[in-house]
Short mmCIF file of C-alpha atoms in Angstrom, two decimals:
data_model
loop_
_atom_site.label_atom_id
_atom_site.label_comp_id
_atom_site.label_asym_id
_atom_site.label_seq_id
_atom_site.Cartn_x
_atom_site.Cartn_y
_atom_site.Cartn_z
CA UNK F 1050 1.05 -9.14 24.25
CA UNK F 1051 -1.86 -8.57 26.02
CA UNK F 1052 -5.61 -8.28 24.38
CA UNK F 1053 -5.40 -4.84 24.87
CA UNK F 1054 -2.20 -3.60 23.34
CA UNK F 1055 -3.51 -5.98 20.52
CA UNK F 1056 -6.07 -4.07 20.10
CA UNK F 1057 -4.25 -0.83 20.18
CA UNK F 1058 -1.88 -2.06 17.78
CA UNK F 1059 -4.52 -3.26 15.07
CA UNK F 1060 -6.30 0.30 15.25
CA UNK F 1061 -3.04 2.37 15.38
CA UNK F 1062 -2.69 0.43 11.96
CA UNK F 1063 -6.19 1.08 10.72
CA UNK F 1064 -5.83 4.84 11.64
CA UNK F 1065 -2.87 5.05 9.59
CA UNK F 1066 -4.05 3.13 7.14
CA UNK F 1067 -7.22 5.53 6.74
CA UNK F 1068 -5.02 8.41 6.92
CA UNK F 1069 -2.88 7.61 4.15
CA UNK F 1070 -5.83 6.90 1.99
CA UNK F 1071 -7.10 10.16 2.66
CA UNK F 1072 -3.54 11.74 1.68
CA UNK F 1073 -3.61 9.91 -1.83
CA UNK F 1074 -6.87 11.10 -2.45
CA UNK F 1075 -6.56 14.84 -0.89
CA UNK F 1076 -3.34 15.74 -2.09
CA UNK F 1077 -1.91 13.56 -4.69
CA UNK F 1078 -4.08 13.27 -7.54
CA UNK F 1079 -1.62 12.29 -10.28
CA UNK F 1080 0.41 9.10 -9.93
CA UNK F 1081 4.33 10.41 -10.20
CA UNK F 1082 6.92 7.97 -9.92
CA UNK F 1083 8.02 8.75 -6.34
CA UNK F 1084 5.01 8.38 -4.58
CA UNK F 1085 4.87 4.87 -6.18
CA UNK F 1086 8.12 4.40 -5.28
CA UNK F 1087 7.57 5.89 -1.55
CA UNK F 1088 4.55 3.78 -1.35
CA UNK F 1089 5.79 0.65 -1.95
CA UNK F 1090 8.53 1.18 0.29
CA UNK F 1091 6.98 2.41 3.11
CA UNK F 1092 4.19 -0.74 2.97
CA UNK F 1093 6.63 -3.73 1.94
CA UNK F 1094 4.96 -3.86 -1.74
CA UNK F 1095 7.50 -4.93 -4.32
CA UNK F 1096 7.74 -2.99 -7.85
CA UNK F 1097 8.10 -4.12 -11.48
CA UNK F 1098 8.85 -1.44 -13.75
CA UNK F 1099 7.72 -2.27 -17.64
CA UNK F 1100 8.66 1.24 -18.74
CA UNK F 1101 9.46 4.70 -17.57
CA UNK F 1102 5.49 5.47 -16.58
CA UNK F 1103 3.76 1.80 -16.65
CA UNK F 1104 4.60 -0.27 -13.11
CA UNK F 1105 2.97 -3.42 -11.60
CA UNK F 1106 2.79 -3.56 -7.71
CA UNK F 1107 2.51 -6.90 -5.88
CA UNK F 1108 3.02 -8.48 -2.38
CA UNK F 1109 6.58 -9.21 -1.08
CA UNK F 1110 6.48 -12.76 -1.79
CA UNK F 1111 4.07 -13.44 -4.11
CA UNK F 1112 0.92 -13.99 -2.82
CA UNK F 1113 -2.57 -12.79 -5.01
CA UNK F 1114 -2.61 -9.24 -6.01
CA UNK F 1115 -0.95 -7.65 -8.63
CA UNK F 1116 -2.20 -3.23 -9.43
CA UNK F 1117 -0.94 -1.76 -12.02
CA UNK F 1118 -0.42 2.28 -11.93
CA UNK F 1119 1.07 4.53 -14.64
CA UNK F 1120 2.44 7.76 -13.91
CA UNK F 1121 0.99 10.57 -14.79
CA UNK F 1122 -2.22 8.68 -14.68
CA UNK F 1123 -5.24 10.27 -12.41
CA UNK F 1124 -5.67 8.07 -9.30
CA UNK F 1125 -8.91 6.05 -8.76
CA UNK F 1126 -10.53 4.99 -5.41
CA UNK F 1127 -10.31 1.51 -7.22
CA UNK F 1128 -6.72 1.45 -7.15
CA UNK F 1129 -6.66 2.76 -3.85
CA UNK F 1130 -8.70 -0.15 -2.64
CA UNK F 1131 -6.57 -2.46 -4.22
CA UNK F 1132 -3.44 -1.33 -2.71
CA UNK F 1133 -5.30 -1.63 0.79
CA UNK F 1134 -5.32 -5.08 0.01
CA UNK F 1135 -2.11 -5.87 -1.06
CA UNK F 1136 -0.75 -3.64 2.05
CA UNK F 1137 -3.02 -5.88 4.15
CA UNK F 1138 -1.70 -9.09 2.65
CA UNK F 1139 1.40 -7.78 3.31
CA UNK F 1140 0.93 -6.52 7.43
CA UNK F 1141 -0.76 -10.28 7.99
CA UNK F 1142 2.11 -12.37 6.69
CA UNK F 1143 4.61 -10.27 8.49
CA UNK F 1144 5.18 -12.29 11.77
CA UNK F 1145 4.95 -10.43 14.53
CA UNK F 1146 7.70 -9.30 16.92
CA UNK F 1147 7.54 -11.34 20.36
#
């Protein structure tokens, strides 16, 4: 991969990753359980459920990082931030395709 398409790649992902932080703040102002459940699929995050509305999010395999988000519970910029991390953690120990 050349330096270029490297750094293509890396702000294809930073564009997305902006735009879906926009999209959870614009449009979905209540946590419900699908858009956990959508978010942790689409970004690699794994889920614990402790009841019907109270779930923990975390990285794949375990690394730091740990949000919890309750549905039906207004969503915070904090939180946000926090799941940019963990979906960061997550991109960087992915290896990448050669």
């Amino acid at each position: 991969m050349t330096e270029r398409q490297r750094f293509d790649d890396v702000w294809a992902r930073e564009i997305e990753r902006r735009f879906q932080a926009e999209v959870l703040r614009e449009t979905k102002q209540w946590w419900t359980r699908k858009a956990i459940e959508g978010l942790a699929d689409s970004h690699g995050l794994k889920l614990r459920w402790q009841s019907e509305s109270l779930c923990f999010v975390s990285h794949p395999i375990g690394l730091d990082g740990l949000v919890a988000l309750r549905v039906g519970e207004r969503i915070t910029d904090d939180q946000i931030a926090q799941l940019e991390d963990l979906k960061g953690l997550a991109a960087a120990s992915t290896p990448m395709p050669t």
